[in-house]
Short mmCIF file of C-alpha atoms and ligand atoms in Angstrom, two decimals:
data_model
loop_
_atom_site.label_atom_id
_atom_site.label_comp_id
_atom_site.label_asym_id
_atom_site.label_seq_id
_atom_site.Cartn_x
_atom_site.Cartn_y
_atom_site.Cartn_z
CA UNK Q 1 -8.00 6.11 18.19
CA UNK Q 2 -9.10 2.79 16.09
CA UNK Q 3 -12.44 2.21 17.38
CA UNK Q 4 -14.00 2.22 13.90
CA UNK Q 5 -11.77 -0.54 13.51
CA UNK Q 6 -13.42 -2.35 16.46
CA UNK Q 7 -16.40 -4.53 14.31
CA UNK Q 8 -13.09 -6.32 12.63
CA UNK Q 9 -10.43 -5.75 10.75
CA UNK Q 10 -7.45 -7.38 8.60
CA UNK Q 11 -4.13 -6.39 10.55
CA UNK Q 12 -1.36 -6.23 7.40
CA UNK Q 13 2.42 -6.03 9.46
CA UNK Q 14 4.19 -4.60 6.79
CA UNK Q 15 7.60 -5.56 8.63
CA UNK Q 16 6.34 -8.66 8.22
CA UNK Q 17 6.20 -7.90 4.44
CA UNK Q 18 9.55 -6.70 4.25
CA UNK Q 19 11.41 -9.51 6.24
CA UNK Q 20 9.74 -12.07 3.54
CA UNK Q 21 10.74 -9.85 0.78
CA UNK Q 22 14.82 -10.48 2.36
CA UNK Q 23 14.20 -13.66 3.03
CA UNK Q 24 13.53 -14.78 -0.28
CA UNK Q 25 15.95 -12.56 -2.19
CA UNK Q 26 18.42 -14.30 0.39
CA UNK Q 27 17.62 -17.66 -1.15
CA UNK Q 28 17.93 -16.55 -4.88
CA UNK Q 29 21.09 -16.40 -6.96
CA UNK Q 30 22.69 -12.74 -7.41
CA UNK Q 31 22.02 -12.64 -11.06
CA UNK Q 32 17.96 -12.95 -10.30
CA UNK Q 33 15.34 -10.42 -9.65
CA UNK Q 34 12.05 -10.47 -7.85
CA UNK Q 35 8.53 -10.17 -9.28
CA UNK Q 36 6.61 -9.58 -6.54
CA UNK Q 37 2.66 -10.81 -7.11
CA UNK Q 38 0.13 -8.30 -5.70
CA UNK Q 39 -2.75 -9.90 -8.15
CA UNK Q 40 -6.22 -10.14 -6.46
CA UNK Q 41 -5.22 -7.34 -4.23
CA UNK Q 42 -2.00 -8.65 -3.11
CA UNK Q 43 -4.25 -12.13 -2.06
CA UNK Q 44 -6.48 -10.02 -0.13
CA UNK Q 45 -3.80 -8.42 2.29
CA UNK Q 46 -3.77 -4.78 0.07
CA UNK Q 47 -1.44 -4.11 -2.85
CA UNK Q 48 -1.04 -0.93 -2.62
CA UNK Q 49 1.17 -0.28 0.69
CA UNK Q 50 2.91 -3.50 -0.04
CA UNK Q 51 3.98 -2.39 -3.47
CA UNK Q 52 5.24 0.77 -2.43
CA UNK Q 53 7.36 -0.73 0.17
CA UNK Q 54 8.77 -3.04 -2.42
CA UNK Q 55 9.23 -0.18 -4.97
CA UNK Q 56 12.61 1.24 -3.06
CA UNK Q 57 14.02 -2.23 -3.04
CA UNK Q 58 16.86 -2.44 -6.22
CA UNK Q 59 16.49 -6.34 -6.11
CA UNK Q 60 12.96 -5.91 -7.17
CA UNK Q 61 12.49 -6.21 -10.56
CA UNK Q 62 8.76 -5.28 -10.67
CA UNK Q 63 4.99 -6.16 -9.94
CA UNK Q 64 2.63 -8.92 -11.32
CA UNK Q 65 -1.04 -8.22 -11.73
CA UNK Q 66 -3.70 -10.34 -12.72
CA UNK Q 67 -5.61 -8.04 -14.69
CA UNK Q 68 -5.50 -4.80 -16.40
CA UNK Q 69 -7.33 -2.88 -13.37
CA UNK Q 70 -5.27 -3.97 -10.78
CA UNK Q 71 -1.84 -3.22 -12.96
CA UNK Q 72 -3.25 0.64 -13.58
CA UNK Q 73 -4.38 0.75 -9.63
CA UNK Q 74 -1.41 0.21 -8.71
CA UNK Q 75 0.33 3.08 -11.35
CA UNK Q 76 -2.41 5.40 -10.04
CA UNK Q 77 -0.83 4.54 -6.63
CA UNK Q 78 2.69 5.76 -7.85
CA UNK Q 79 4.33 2.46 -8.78
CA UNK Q 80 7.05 3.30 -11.32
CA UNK Q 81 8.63 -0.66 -11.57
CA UNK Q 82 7.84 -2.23 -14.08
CA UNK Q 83 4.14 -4.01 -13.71
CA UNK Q 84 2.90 -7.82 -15.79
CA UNK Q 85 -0.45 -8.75 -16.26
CA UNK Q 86 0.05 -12.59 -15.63
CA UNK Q 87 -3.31 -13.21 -17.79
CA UNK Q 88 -5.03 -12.55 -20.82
CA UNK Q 89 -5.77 -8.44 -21.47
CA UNK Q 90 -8.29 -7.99 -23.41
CA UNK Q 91 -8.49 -5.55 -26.17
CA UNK Q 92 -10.27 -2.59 -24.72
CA UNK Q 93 -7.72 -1.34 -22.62
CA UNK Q 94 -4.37 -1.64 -24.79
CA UNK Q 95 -4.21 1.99 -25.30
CA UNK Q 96 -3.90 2.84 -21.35
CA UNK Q 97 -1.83 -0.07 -20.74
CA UNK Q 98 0.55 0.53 -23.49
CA UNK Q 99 0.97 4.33 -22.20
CA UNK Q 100 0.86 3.39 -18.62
CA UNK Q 101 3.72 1.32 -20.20
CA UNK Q 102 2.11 -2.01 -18.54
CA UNK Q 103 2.89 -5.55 -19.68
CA UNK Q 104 0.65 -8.47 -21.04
CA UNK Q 105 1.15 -11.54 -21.35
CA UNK Q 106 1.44 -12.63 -24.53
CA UNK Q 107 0.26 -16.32 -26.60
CA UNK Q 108 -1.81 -15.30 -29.02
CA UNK Q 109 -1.97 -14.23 -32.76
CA UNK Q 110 -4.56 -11.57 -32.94
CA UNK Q 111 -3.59 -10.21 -29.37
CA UNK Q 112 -0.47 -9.02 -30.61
CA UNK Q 113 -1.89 -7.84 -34.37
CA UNK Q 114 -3.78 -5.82 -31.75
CA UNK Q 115 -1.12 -4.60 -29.68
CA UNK Q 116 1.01 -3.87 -32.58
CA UNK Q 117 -1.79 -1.67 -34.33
CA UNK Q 118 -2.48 0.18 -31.07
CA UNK Q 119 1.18 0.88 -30.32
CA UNK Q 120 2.08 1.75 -33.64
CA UNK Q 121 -0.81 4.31 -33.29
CA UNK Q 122 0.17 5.85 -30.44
CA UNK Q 123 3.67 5.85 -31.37
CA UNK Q 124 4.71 4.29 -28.29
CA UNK Q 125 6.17 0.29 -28.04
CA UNK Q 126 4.44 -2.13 -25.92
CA UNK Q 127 6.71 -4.67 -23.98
CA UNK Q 128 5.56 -7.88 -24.18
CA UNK Q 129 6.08 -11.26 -21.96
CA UNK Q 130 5.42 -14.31 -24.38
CA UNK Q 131 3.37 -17.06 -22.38
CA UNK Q 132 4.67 -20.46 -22.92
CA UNK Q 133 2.81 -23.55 -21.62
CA UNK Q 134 5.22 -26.47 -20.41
CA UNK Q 135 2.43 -28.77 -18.21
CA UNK Q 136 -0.05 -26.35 -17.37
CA UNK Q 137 -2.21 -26.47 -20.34
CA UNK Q 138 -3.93 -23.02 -18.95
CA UNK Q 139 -2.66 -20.08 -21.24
CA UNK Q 140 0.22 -20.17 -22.82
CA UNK Q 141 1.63 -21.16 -26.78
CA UNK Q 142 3.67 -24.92 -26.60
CA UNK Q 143 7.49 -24.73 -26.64
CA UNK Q 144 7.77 -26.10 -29.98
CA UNK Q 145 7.07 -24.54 -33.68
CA UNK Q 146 3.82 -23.16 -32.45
CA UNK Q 147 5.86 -20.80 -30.01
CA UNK Q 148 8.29 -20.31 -32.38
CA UNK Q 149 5.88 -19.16 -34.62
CA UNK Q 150 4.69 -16.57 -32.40
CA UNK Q 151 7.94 -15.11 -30.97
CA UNK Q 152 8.81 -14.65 -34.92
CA UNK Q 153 5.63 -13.10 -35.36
CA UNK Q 154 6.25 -10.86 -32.36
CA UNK Q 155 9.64 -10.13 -33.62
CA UNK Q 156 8.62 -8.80 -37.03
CA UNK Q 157 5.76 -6.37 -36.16
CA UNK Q 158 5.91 -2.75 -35.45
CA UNK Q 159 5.63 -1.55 -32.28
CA UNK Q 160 6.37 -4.51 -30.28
CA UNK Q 161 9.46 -5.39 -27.98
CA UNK Q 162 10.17 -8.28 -26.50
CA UNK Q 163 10.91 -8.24 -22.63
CA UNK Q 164 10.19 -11.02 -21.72
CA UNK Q 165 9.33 -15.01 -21.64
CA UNK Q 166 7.82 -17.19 -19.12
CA UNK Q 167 6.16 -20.28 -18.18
CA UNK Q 168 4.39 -21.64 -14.67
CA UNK Q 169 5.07 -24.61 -12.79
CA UNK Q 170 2.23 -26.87 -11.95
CA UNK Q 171 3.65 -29.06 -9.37
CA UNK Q 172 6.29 -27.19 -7.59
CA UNK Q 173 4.96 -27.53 -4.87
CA UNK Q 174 4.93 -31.50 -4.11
CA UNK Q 175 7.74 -33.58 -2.38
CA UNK Q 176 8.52 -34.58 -6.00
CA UNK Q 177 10.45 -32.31 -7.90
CA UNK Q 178 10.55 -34.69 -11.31
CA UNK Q 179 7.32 -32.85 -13.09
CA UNK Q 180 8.81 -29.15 -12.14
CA UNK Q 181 12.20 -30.11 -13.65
CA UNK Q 182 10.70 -31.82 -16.93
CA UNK Q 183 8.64 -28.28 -17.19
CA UNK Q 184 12.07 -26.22 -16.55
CA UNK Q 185 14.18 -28.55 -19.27
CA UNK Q 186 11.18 -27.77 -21.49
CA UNK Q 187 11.34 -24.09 -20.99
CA UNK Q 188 14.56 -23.90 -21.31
CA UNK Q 189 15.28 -26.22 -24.66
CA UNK Q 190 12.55 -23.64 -25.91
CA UNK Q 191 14.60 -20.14 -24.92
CA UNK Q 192 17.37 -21.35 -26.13
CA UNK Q 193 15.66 -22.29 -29.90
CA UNK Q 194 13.83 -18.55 -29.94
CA UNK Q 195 17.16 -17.16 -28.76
CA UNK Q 196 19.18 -19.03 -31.79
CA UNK Q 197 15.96 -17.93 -33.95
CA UNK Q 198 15.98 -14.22 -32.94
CA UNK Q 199 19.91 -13.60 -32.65
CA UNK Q 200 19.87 -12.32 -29.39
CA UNK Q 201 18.64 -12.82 -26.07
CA UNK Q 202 15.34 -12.52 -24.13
CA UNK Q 203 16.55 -9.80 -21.09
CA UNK Q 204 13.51 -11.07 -18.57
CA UNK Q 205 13.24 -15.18 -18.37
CA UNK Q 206 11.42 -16.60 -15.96
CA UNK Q 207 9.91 -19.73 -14.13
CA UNK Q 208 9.77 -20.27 -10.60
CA UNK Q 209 7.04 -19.41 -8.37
CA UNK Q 210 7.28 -19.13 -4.21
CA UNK Q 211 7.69 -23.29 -3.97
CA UNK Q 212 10.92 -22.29 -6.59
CA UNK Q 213 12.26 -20.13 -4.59
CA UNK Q 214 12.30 -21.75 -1.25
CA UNK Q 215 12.87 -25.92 -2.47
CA UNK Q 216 16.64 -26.19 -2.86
CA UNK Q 217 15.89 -28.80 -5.68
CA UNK Q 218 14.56 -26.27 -7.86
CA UNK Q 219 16.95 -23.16 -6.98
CA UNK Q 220 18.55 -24.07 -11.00
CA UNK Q 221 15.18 -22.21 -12.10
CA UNK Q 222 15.19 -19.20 -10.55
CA UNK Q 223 16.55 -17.58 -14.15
CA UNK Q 224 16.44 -13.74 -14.38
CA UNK Q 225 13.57 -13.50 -12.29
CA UNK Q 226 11.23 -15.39 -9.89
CA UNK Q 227 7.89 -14.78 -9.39
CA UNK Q 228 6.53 -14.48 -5.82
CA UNK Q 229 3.65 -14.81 -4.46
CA UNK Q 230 2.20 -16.63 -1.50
CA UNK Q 231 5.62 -16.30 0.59
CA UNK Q 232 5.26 -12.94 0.12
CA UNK Q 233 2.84 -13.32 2.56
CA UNK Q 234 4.16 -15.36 5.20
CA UNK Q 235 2.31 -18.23 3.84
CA UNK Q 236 3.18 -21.83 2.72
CA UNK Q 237 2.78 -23.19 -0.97
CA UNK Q 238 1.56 -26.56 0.81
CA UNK Q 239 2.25 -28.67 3.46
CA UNK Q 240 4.77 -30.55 1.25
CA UNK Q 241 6.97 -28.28 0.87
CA UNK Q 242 10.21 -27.51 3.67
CA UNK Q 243 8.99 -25.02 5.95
CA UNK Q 244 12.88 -24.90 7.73
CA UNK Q 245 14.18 -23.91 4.25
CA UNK Q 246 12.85 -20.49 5.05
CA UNK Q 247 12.19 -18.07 7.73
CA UNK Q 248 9.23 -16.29 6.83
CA UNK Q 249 6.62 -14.49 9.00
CA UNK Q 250 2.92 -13.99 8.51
CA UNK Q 251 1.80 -10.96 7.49
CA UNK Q 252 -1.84 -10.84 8.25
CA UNK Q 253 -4.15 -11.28 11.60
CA UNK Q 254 -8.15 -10.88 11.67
CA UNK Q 255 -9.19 -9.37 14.76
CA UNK Q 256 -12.65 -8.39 16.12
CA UNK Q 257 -14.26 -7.84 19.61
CA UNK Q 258 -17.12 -9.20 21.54
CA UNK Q 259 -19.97 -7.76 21.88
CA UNK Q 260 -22.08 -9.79 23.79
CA UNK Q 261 -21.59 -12.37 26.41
CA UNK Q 262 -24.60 -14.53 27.90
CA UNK Q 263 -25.54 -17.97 29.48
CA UNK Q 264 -26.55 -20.21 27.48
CA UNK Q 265 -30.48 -21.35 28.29
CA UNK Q 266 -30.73 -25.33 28.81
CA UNK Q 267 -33.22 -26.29 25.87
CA UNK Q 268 -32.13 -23.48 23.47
CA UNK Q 269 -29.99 -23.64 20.09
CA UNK Q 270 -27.44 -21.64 19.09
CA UNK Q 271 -28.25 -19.75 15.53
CA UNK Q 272 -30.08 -21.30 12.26
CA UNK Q 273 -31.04 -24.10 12.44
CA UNK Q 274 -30.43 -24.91 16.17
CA UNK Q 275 -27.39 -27.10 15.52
CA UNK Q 276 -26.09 -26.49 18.63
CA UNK Q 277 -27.82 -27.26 21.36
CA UNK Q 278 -27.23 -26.05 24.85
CA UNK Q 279 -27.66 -29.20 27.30
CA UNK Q 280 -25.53 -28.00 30.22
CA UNK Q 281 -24.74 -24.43 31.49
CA UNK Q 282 -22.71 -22.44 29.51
CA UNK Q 283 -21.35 -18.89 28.46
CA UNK Q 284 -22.40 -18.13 24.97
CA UNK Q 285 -19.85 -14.40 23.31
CA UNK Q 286 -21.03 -13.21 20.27
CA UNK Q 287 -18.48 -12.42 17.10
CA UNK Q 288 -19.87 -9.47 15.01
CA UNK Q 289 -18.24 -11.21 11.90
CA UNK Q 290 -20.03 -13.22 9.27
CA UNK Q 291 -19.67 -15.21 6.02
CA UNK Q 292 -20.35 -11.62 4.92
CA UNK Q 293 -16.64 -10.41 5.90
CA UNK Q 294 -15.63 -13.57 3.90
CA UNK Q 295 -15.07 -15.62 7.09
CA UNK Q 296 -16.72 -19.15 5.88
CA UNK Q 297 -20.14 -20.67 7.06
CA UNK Q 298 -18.12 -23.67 6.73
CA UNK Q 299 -16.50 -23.13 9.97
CA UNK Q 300 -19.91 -23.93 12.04
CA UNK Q 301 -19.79 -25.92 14.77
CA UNK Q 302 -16.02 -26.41 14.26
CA UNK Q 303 -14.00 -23.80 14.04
CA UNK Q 304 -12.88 -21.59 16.90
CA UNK Q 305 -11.47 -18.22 17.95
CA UNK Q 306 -8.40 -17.23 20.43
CA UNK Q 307 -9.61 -14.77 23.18
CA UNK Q 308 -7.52 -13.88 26.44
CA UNK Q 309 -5.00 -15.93 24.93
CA UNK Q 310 -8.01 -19.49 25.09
CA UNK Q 311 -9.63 -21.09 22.48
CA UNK Q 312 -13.09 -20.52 22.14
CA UNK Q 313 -14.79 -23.28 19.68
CA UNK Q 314 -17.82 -21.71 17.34
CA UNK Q 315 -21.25 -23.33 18.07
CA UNK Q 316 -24.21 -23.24 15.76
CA UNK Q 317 -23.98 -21.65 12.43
CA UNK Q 318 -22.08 -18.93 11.07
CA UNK Q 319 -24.69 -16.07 9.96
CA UNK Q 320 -23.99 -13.27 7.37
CA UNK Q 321 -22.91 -10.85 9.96
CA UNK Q 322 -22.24 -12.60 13.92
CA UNK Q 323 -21.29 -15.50 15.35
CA UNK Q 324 -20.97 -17.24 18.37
CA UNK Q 325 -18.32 -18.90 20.58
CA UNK Q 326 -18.16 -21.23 24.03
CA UNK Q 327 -16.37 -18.92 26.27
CA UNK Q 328 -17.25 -20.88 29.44
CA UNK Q 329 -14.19 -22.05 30.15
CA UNK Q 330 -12.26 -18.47 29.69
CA UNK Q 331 -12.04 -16.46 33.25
CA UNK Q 332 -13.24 -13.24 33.15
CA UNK Q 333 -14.24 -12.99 29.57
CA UNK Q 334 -16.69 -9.88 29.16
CA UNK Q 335 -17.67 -7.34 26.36
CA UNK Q 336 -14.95 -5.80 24.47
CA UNK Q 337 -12.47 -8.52 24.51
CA UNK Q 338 -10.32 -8.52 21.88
CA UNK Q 339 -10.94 -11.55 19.25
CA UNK Q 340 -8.39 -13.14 17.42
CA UNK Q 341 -9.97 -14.77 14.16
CA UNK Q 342 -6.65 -15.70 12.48
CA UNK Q 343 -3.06 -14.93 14.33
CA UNK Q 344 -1.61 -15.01 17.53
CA UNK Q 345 -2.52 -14.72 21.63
CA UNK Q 346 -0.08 -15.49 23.63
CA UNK Q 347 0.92 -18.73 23.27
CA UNK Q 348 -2.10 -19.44 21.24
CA UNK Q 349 -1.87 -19.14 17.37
CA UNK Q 350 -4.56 -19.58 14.28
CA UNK Q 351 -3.09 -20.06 11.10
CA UNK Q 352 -4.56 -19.63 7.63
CA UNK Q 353 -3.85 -22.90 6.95
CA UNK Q 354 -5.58 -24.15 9.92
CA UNK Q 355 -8.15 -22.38 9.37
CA UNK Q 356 -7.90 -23.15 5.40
CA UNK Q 357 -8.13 -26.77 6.62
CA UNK Q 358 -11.16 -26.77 9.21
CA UNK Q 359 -13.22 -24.74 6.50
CA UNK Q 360 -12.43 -26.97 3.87
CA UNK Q 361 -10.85 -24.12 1.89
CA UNK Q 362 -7.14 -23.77 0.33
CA UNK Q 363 -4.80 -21.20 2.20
CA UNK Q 364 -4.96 -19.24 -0.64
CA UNK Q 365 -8.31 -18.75 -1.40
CA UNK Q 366 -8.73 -17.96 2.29
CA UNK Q 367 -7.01 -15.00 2.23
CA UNK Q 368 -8.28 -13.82 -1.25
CA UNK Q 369 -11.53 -14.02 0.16
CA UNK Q 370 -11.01 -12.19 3.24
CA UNK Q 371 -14.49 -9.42 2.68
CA UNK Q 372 -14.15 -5.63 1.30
CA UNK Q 373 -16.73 -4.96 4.32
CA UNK Q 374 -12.87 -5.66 6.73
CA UNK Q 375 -10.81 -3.09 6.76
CA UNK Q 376 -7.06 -3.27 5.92
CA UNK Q 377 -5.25 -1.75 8.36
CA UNK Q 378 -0.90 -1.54 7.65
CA UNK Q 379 1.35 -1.42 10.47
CA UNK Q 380 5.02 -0.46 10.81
CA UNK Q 381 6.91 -1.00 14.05
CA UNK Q 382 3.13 -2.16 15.90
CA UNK Q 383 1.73 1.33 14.87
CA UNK Q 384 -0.84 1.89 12.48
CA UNK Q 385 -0.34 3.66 9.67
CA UNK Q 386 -2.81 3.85 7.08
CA UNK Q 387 -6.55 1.75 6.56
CA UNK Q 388 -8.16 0.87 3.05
CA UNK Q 389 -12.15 0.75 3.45
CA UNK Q 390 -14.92 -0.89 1.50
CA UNK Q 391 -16.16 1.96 -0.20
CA UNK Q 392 -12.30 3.82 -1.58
CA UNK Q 393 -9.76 1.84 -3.24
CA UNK Q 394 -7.78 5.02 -1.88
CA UNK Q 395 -5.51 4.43 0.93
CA UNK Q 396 -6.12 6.52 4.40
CA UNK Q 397 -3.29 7.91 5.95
CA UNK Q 398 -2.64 7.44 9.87
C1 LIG H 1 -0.23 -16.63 -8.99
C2 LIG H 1 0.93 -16.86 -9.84
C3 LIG H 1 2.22 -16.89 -9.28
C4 LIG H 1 2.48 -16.89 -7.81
O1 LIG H 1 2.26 -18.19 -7.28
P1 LIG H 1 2.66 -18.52 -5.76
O2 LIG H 1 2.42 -19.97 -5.61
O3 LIG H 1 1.73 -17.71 -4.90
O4 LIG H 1 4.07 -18.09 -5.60
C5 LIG H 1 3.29 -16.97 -10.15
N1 LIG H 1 3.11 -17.05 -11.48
C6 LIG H 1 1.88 -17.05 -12.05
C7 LIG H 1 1.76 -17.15 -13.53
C8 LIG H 1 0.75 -16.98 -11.25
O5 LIG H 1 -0.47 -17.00 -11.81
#
C-alpha cells in the first residue's frame, strides 16, 4: 500500500506525540497550561496532525508559531486554541492575523501604533503577548522603565488587550540552574511592577521552555503556562540536562530502502572524490537519500545506517540524492531491505542526537532540516494514517 513511500520517508508516531504531551503536563503544577511549539513545522516532524491531536486536550492552552504563515496554516487546518507568533510580525499581515484572532509578540512602539490602528479599523481587538528580554538580548523590551513604558502604552490604546507576558530562558538547559533563576527573579520583579502599574493582572505569564519543564530546579517557573517544544518531540534540550526526570519517547524515524547491492572492485572509490577506497573485498548497498532530503554531506565516511537490525557505516561522500553503505558484514542483505536512517532495529537504535553529533549538527536543527522532498507519514497504533508531500501543505488522508 506505501510503496510511494519506499525512496524515504519521515515516520511521525503520533502516540508517541501524545505520551510526551502527558508526560510533561504530569510534571507541571495544576494551575499551568501547555503551549505546545509547532514553529518551523512542528521542527520538521508536521504541525498540522500534531496540533490537532493536541487541540482536544483541556490542559492545552494553545499553539506557538514562529511566524505569521505558519500561525494561519495551522487555522486553515482547523485549530481553534489559541495560536502565538513567538517573533516579530510584520506589518503586512495584521489584518488576517487580528481576524484569524492570532497573537504577536509584542516589544515595540510602532508595532503596536500599528496593531492598534488596524484593530481599531476592523473593529475587532488584537491580543497581545508583551516580549520581555531578561538575558537573551534577542527580542524583547528590558524589565525595567523601558517595559513599563510599553505595557502603559499598550494599556492606553484602542483596540488592544493584553493576554499575555513572557520572557525566554537562555541557559535552561545547563547543569547550572543560577543564570535561569536570575532571568525568572527578573521576570518576575517585572510582572509584579506592570501588575501594580496596570491594577490588575496579566491572565497568560510565562517562562519556561522544555529544559523548565523537565529540571526539578526550575519547576518554580512554570507560571500560567510553559512553553514546549523539543520534548514535544521525544527529544532532549542537551545532554546536560536529566534524562530520568522524564519518560519521553521519540516521535520520529527516517526510513528508506536499498536499491542496489554490489561488490566493491579492488582499486575503485566510492562516490566524489574517491574518498573511500576499496582495498579488500567488499559489499557496497546503495541509499537513495541525499543531502537533498536534508540528510547532511557531513556524515561521509562516518556516519552509518541500521539494516537487518546491523550497522552499516557510510563510505565515500554523501551525494545530492544516494549514498552508500558497507553491508559486507550483514547476512543476506539484498535489494529492498528496509533502511533505518534515524530510529530503531531491533536492538539497534540511531538517535538524532547521535546523529546530530557525528554530523556536527545540533539535535534541533537536525530535525528542522529533515527535506520537503521526505514525506511525513503519521501513525496511530503502527498504522498509517495520513502523508504530507513536497508539493501540498495539505494533509492526505489514509
Ligand atoms: C523555540 C522556543 C521555545 C521552545 O524551546 P524548546 O527548547 O524546544 O522547548 C520556547 N520559547 C521560545 C520563545 C522559543 O523561541
Amino acid at each position: 500500500m506505501l510503496e510511494q513511500f519506499d525512496r524515504g520517508y519521515v515516520r511521525i508516531d503520533l502516540d508517541a506525540v501524545e505520551h510526551n504531551i502527558d508526560a510533561m503536563y504530569e510534571r507541571i503544577d495544576r494551575k499551568s497550561s501547555l503551549i505546545l511549539v509547532v514553529k518551523t513545522d512542528a521542527y520538521g516532524h508536521g504541525a498540522v496532525p500534531i496540533a490537532q491531536l493536541a487541540e482536544k486536550k483541556s490542559f492545552v492552552w494553545g499553539f506557538a508559531a514562529a511566524t505569521f504563515e505558519e500561525a494561519k496554516h495551522l487555522r486553515e487546518c482547523g485549530i481553534e486554541k489559541p495560536i502565538l507568533i513567538l517573533g516579530y510580525t510584520f506589518p503586512y499581515c495584521y489584518e488576517e492575523m487580528i481576524a484569524l484572532d492570532i497573537r504577536p509578540a509584542v516589544f515595540r512602539e510602532d508595532t503596536l501604533k500599528e496593531l492598534s490602528r488596524t484593530a481599531v479599523e476592523i473593529g475587532k481587538k488584537v491580543k497581545v503577548h508583551i516580549k520581555v528580554d531578561t538575558g537573551m538580548s534577542r527580542i524583547g523590551v528590558y524589565p525595567d522603565e523601558e517595559g513599563l513604558s510599553l505595557i502603559r502604552e499598550a494599556n492606553k490604546l484602542p483596540g488592544i488587550e493584553i493576554e499575555g507576558v513572557f520572557t525566554h530562558f537562555a541557559r535552561a538547559d545547563e547543569a547550572d540552574k543560577q543564570s535561569a533563576l536570575r532571568q525568572y527573579e527578573a521576570f518576575c520583579r517585572f510582572v509584579a511592577d506592570a501588575e501594580r502599574m496596570l491594577g490588575k493582572p496579566i491572565p497568560v505569564r510565562h517562562c519556561a521552555n522544555s529544559a523548565a519543564i523537565m529540571e526539578s530546579e526550575l519547576a518554580c517557573t512554570h507560571m500560567d503556562c510553559v512553553r514546549a517544544g523539543i520534548t514535544l518531540y521525544g527529544l532532549w534540550p542537551s545532554d546536560e540536562v536529566n534524562h530520568k526526570a522524564i519518560d519521553l519517547k521519540p516521535v520520529l524515524s527516517l526510513r528508506s530502502r536499498l536499491i542496489y547491492v554490489k561488490e566493491g572492485r579492488i582499486g575503485s572509490g566510492v562516490s566524489y572524490g574517491g574518498t573511500y577506497q576499496i582495498t579488500k573485498p567488499i559489499k557496497i548497498a546503495t541509499v537513495p537519500l541525499g543531502y537533498g532530503d536534508g540528510y547532511p554531506r557531513s556524515l561521509s565516511n562516518c556516519g552509518y545506517v541500521l539494516i537487518r537490525g546491523r550497522k552499516a557505516p557510510i563510505i565515500g561522500r554523501v551525494c545530492m540524492d544516494q549514498f552508500m553503505v558497507d553491508v559486507t558484514d550483514i547476512p543476506g542483505v539484498s535489494c529492498n531491505d528496509e533502511v533505518i536512517l534515524i530510529g530503531a532495529d531491533g536492538s539497534e537504535r540511531i538517535s538524532m542526537e547521535e546523529l546530530g553529533n557525528l554530523s556536527g549538527r545540533f539535535n534541533y536543527e537536525f530535525a528542522c532540516d529533515l527535506g520537503k522532498r521526505l514525506p511525513r507519514v503519521f501513525y496511530r497504533r503502527e498504522s498509517a494514517v495520513a502523508y504530507t508531500d513536497q508539493f501540498s501543505s495539505h494533509l492526505h488522508r489514509l
